[in-house]
Amino acid sequence: MSRHQNASIPIATTCPYCGVGCGVLARVDGVAGDSSHPANQGRLCVKGSALHETLVTGGESSFGPRVGGKEVGWEHAIGRVASAITDAVRDHGPGSVAFYLSGQLLTEDYYVANKLAKGFVGTPHVDTNSRLCMSSAVAAHKRAFGEDCVPGCYEDLELADLLVLAGSNAAWAHPVLYQRMKAAHRAGRKVVVIDPRQTATSELADLHLKLRPGTDTLLFNGLLVWMHEQQALDVEYLTQHCSGVEETLKAAKMSAPDIDAVAQECDLAREDVKAFYQWFTETERTVTAFSQGINQSVAGTDKGNAIINCHLATGRVGKSGAGPFSLTGQPNAMGGREVGGLANTLAAHMDYDTPGARQLVADYWETDRLADGPGLKAVDLFEAVHRGDIKVLWVMGTNPAVSLPDSARVREALARCDTVIVSDCVSTTDTTAFADILLPAAGWGEKDGTMTNSERRISRQRRFLPLPAGVKPDWQIISEVGRALGHTQAFGYHKPVEIFREHAALSGYRNAGERMFNIAALEHLTDDDYEQMQPIQWPVKVGGSGGLQQTPRLFSDGRFPTPDGRARLVPVQAQPPSQQPREHYPLVVNSGRIRDQWHTMTRTGLASKLFAHRDEPFIEVHPDDMAGSELVEGGLAILNGPSGQFIGRVRGTAHQRPGEVFVPIHWNGQFASSALASDLMAPTVDPISGQPESKHGIAAIKPLLAKWQARLVLPKDQTVLPTPMAAAFDYWSRQVLLNSTGWWLAGRHRADWLALGWQCFGREPELIMEDESSGRFRAVWLMEERLEAVLLVEAEAGTMPGVEWLDQCFAETGDGVEQRWSLLAAGRADAEPMGALVCSCFQVGENAILRAICEGCNSVEALGEALKCGSNCGSCLPEVRALLASVPEQGTEQADLSA
């Protein structure tokens, strides 16, 4: 039985992916952008457009609570969780219990989890996967402004006359926001992209600074020095509103004394550095938007402060079209920060060392068990699990077995832990495999609450689907555990609005303006007010007419939430990445997101269209490095690092700097044999934020010399590779197709396909074709006129046919498979290949676009009119433009569409 039933009326809710916080009009059978939502104004990216295709159905819906792998009732499961926590606290103290939360929890879930852990269990060890994403930006904000506050709003990205994108591939990671940036193009507006890679975002750039990885602090320190020498600092603003100016200038001059030094250390052309510095100096309305390329570094906090220093020094904070802007990676990473979800924070933007904060929170929660001080941050927390210091670990809505650095050690830690509790909306992830207690939690569409996006805008996520039997929202699960622990009054919640009111009231409790985060004006919302709540930016105040007043920009008056009311310029020195290339590991490994996938694919991995753009793990390599390592385009390669390996398909590109490679972060043990980017990253962290350096590993690369490559296509419900095959292959990866499940396979040793077929299917194939001289083997297994399996084997991946037609055949019976011998060819003789997929929204392939160009569609607009490519989310537009550029004179040459 399907987990979901039809919901006929669209419900206004919020997308569960990146931090843009797009409004969605959702139904079970389709979604659309909400044109009334200020964040996206009706736009959705390809992931958001496919949300309805990722609703969990079928077998995933049927799992109930499990203890020791056996399904049990909720009362028993809650009792076991409470007993494990009680026993650990009694025998080893509160610090033996830890909670690891997620930026995809709703604020109400987050609030109750933080309250239970810190306030009533008494453990400080509460951290979140936001530690891996934005904690360096949090630390930089606190050092500069006194509080974790993003000063500006999305409108500033459009109003800016100079937009600087540092460490951000917004075109793929924040595509809707990128489209707003792109639409703001006008005469005189300039865009600078700062990134070691040439990405899809670089298309927007008037200047791309392809700097050496890890040198961002040098670049911005040099900018500060340059502006000082040009007498371009806002002396009046600095005098009235800032401190630390002289110390910061002194430190900047030590590391970046002049443009020549900056250009040499950053490996940039002098004239490019000077152009950037001049543009920044001359442009009053400048926004610097930064993301993971800045944050995920051993010096991420310093990099953030180097950026903020330049804005404070020019008075460009809190002004229309000007300011530093942290682009948040997760949908509710900011909501989690508001409630205190990070180990070094307490609650409501208060830290443990905030004067009076601990007593304030204890009084408000009416508890005498409040944790005494900061807890362990993510990497250190899992190391404590590995040591055995943590006896009970509760993981909610995240997949640390994949996402944390040195993930092999994390998996060892999970295996060693006495009790691992996992709450998730899917039962099969790399992390749930270690769960002693597995709790089925409500997923997107099944739960109610709020989220806060990158511009401090609180939006409602609304339930539009019936809650399946046996499934509970996280806040309810946590509350039931709290009551089972004896804290009935503190966790007597009946609905999310009660939690939101309490959260809002705490933000204003004894807050006379010391804390910017204040939504106390929302603490008296009625149930109906909460249901109808419109997106709103904090701080929220009651206006003169009694209505609610939001705050698009902060610090416009030059006042900051520091003891003296001044912002702080922070002296920072350049610090190189912790891992440097050496003899056995000569390459730098960068990692990041791709266009159509999200995190560890537990949601996006359910939608076939989201695999079409990149269907396998891959390694982007500069052509010089390909030649030096004897790699071939489209072949498989192995990256070996100090703590693990990554196998992926080679994609040669000059967009990489020589000596550097890029791998995607998404693939994991559910989708590939060996493709965890985190296995290549050392667990080194920023000493201030605790954020891991996830964008600078080291490795050596070599080809995987496969004797054969294969595609295996199985029915849709077969998501696990047959055991005999999994043991026989050196490489596999799984691709979700519309009607079936596809596998890429490769091996270094000769395979006995007939014997493997017998082991997997219990008989010889009904159809078979073999050509030993070419290394080709084809086999088809049929069961009562329905396809059971198709196996295609080639000596090289380049000669492998596509499986689109075969996928359609898995939806057919009877007459649909009469042309049996076409199955061995993987298609009809008259069928034209699609080529590489370009537009995921409308499933438009490279060949169709090239053909349309040759037939006269000589612009993006014309192609959008003819094929619809690029007309929805716009993420494919850089690739569409590249194809237009590849046909030099339209009509004079015919593109080769045979590939």
PDB file of N, CA, C and O in Angstrom, residues 29 38 47 59 114 124 169 179 191 200 280 286 306 326 337 393 415 447 528 553 560 565 706 732 746 810 859 864:
ATOM      1  N   ASP A  29       0.550  14.715  -6.456  1.00  0.00           N
ATOM      2  CA  ASP A  29       0.830  14.391  -7.854  1.00  0.00           C
ATOM      3  C   ASP A  29       1.545  15.507  -8.599  1.00  0.00           C
ATOM      4  O   ASP A  29       1.698  15.446  -9.816  1.00  0.00           O
ATOM      5  N   PRO A  38       8.257  35.439  -1.153  1.00  0.00           N
ATOM      6  CA  PRO A  38       9.298  36.420  -1.503  1.00  0.00           C
ATOM      7  C   PRO A  38      10.630  35.799  -1.891  1.00  0.00           C
ATOM      8  O   PRO A  38      11.407  36.430  -2.620  1.00  0.00           O
ATOM      9  N   LYS A  47      15.343  20.129  -8.702  1.00  0.00           N
ATOM     10  CA  LYS A  47      15.093  19.295  -7.526  1.00  0.00           C
ATOM     11  C   LYS A  47      13.745  19.639  -6.910  1.00  0.00           C
ATOM     12  O   LYS A  47      12.960  18.755  -6.555  1.00  0.00           O
ATOM     13  N   GLY A  59       7.306  -0.072  -0.008  1.00  0.00           N
ATOM     14  CA  GLY A  59       7.937  -0.765   1.101  1.00  0.00           C
ATOM     15  C   GLY A  59       8.498   0.156   2.161  1.00  0.00           C
ATOM     16  O   GLY A  59       8.481  -0.156   3.341  1.00  0.00           O
ATOM     17  N   ASN A 114      16.741  20.114  21.449  1.00  0.00           N
ATOM     18  CA  ASN A 114      17.732  20.873  22.209  1.00  0.00           C
ATOM     19  C   ASN A 114      17.322  21.011  23.668  1.00  0.00           C
ATOM     20  O   ASN A 114      18.136  20.874  24.588  1.00  0.00           O
ATOM     21  N   PRO A 124      25.680  18.356  27.267  1.00  0.00           N
ATOM     22  CA  PRO A 124      25.989  19.458  26.346  1.00  0.00           C
ATOM     23  C   PRO A 124      26.256  18.974  24.927  1.00  0.00           C
ATOM     24  O   PRO A 124      26.391  19.784  24.012  1.00  0.00           O
ATOM     25  N   ASN A 169      29.161  27.942  -5.861  1.00  0.00           N
ATOM     26  CA  ASN A 169      28.638  27.572  -7.175  1.00  0.00           C
ATOM     27  C   ASN A 169      27.119  27.678  -7.106  1.00  0.00           C
ATOM     28  O   ASN A 169      26.397  26.681  -7.127  1.00  0.00           O
ATOM     29  N   GLN A 179      19.326  32.444 -10.372  1.00  0.00           N
ATOM     30  CA  GLN A 179      18.509  33.025 -11.437  1.00  0.00           C
ATOM     31  C   GLN A 179      18.094  34.451 -11.106  1.00  0.00           C
ATOM     32  O   GLN A 179      17.997  35.303 -11.996  1.00  0.00           O
ATOM     33  N   VAL A 191      30.059  41.299 -11.907  1.00  0.00           N
ATOM     34  CA  VAL A 191      30.068  40.104 -11.062  1.00  0.00           C
ATOM     35  C   VAL A 191      31.480  39.532 -11.060  1.00  0.00           C
ATOM     36  O   VAL A 191      32.087  39.351 -12.129  1.00  0.00           O
ATOM     37  N   ALA A 200      29.489  26.327 -13.385  1.00  0.00           N
ATOM     38  CA  ALA A 200      28.367  26.928 -14.115  1.00  0.00           C
ATOM     39  C   ALA A 200      28.141  28.365 -13.676  1.00  0.00           C
ATOM     40  O   ALA A 200      27.697  29.209 -14.466  1.00  0.00           O
ATOM     41  N   PHE A 280      35.937  46.772  -6.293  1.00  0.00           N
ATOM     42  CA  PHE A 280      35.412  46.758  -4.929  1.00  0.00           C
ATOM     43  C   PHE A 280      35.554  48.146  -4.298  1.00  0.00           C
ATOM     44  O   PHE A 280      34.628  48.656  -3.647  1.00  0.00           O
ATOM     45  N   THR A 286      28.121  47.005  -2.932  1.00  0.00           N
ATOM     46  CA  THR A 286      28.823  45.742  -3.161  1.00  0.00           C
ATOM     47  C   THR A 286      28.325  44.703  -2.171  1.00  0.00           C
ATOM     48  O   THR A 286      28.272  44.963  -0.966  1.00  0.00           O
ATOM     49  N   ALA A 306      37.768  37.835   7.121  1.00  0.00           N
ATOM     50  CA  ALA A 306      38.512  38.636   6.149  1.00  0.00           C
ATOM     51  C   ALA A 306      37.551  39.339   5.195  1.00  0.00           C
ATOM     52  O   ALA A 306      37.763  40.497   4.812  1.00  0.00           O
ATOM     53  N   SER A 326      26.077  35.366   3.807  1.00  0.00           N
ATOM     54  CA  SER A 326      26.355  33.933   3.915  1.00  0.00           C
ATOM     55  C   SER A 326      25.215  33.141   3.291  1.00  0.00           C
ATOM     56  O   SER A 326      24.064  33.235   3.725  1.00  0.00           O
ATOM     57  N   ARG A 337      20.193  27.091  14.290  1.00  0.00           N
ATOM     58  CA  ARG A 337      21.069  28.011  14.999  1.00  0.00           C
ATOM     59  C   ARG A 337      20.265  28.889  15.962  1.00  0.00           C
ATOM     60  O   ARG A 337      20.739  29.237  17.049  1.00  0.00           O
ATOM     61  N   LEU A 393      23.848   7.407  21.459  1.00  0.00           N
ATOM     62  CA  LEU A 393      23.870   8.430  20.405  1.00  0.00           C
ATOM     63  C   LEU A 393      22.537   8.408  19.677  1.00  0.00           C
ATOM     64  O   LEU A 393      22.116   7.372  19.162  1.00  0.00           O
ATOM     65  N   ALA A 415      29.493   1.485  14.946  1.00  0.00           N
ATOM     66  CA  ALA A 415      29.460   0.053  15.240  1.00  0.00           C
ATOM     67  C   ALA A 415      29.852  -0.229  16.691  1.00  0.00           C
ATOM     68  O   ALA A 415      29.365  -1.190  17.296  1.00  0.00           O
ATOM     69  N   LYS A 447       4.518  16.647   7.831  1.00  0.00           N
ATOM     70  CA  LYS A 447       4.698  17.315   9.113  1.00  0.00           C
ATOM     71  C   LYS A 447       4.496  18.817   8.990  1.00  0.00           C
ATOM     72  O   LYS A 447       4.584  19.388   7.897  1.00  0.00           O
ATOM     73  N   ASP A 528      -5.027  29.487  14.386  1.00  0.00           N
ATOM     74  CA  ASP A 528      -5.348  29.907  13.026  1.00  0.00           C
ATOM     75  C   ASP A 528      -4.287  30.863  12.481  1.00  0.00           C
ATOM     76  O   ASP A 528      -3.918  30.784  11.305  1.00  0.00           O
ATOM     77  N   ARG A 553      16.853  44.270   6.825  1.00  0.00           N
ATOM     78  CA  ARG A 553      18.296  44.488   6.998  1.00  0.00           C
ATOM     79  C   ARG A 553      18.602  44.821   8.448  1.00  0.00           C
ATOM     80  O   ARG A 553      17.816  45.478   9.127  1.00  0.00           O
ATOM     81  N   PHE A 560      25.554  47.386  17.066  1.00  0.00           N
ATOM     82  CA  PHE A 560      25.762  45.947  16.998  1.00  0.00           C
ATOM     83  C   PHE A 560      25.586  45.329  18.387  1.00  0.00           C
ATOM     84  O   PHE A 560      25.820  45.996  19.408  1.00  0.00           O
ATOM     85  N   GLY A 565      28.616  47.955  21.697  1.00  0.00           N
ATOM     86  CA  GLY A 565      27.764  48.388  20.586  1.00  0.00           C
ATOM     87  C   GLY A 565      28.493  48.554  19.273  1.00  0.00           C
ATOM     88  O   GLY A 565      27.900  49.009  18.288  1.00  0.00           O
ATOM     89  N   ALA A 706      39.805  -1.970 -16.365  1.00  0.00           N
ATOM     90  CA  ALA A 706      38.740  -2.967 -16.425  1.00  0.00           C
ATOM     91  C   ALA A 706      38.838  -3.797 -17.702  1.00  0.00           C
ATOM     92  O   ALA A 706      39.099  -3.260 -18.789  1.00  0.00           O
ATOM     93  N   TRP A 732      30.627  -0.877  -8.970  1.00  0.00           N
ATOM     94  CA  TRP A 732      29.214  -0.820  -9.360  1.00  0.00           C
ATOM     95  C   TRP A 732      28.638   0.506  -8.902  1.00  0.00           C
ATOM     96  O   TRP A 732      29.107   1.111  -7.938  1.00  0.00           O
ATOM     97  N   ALA A 746      31.742  -2.960 -13.569  1.00  0.00           N
ATOM     98  CA  ALA A 746      33.048  -3.101 -14.221  1.00  0.00           C
ATOM     99  C   ALA A 746      33.905  -4.055 -13.400  1.00  0.00           C
ATOM    100  O   ALA A 746      33.756  -4.168 -12.177  1.00  0.00           O
ATOM    101  N   PHE A 810      10.483  -2.346 -19.484  1.00  0.00           N
ATOM    102  CA  PHE A 810      10.163  -2.921 -18.180  1.00  0.00           C
ATOM    103  C   PHE A 810       8.747  -2.544 -17.723  1.00  0.00           C
ATOM    104  O   PHE A 810       8.226  -3.142 -16.790  1.00  0.00           O
ATOM    105  N   SER A 859      19.704  30.836 -30.504  1.00  0.00           N
ATOM    106  CA  SER A 859      19.760  31.559 -29.240  1.00  0.00           C
ATOM    107  C   SER A 859      19.129  30.716 -28.146  1.00  0.00           C
ATOM    108  O   SER A 859      18.383  29.760 -28.416  1.00  0.00           O
ATOM    109  N   GLY A 864      14.640  27.495 -26.067  1.00  0.00           N
ATOM    110  CA  GLY A 864      13.617  27.359 -25.045  1.00  0.00           C
ATOM    111  C   GLY A 864      12.224  27.293 -25.643  1.00  0.00           C
ATOM    112  O   GLY A 864      11.363  26.529 -25.178  1.00  0.00           O
TER     113      GLY A 864
END
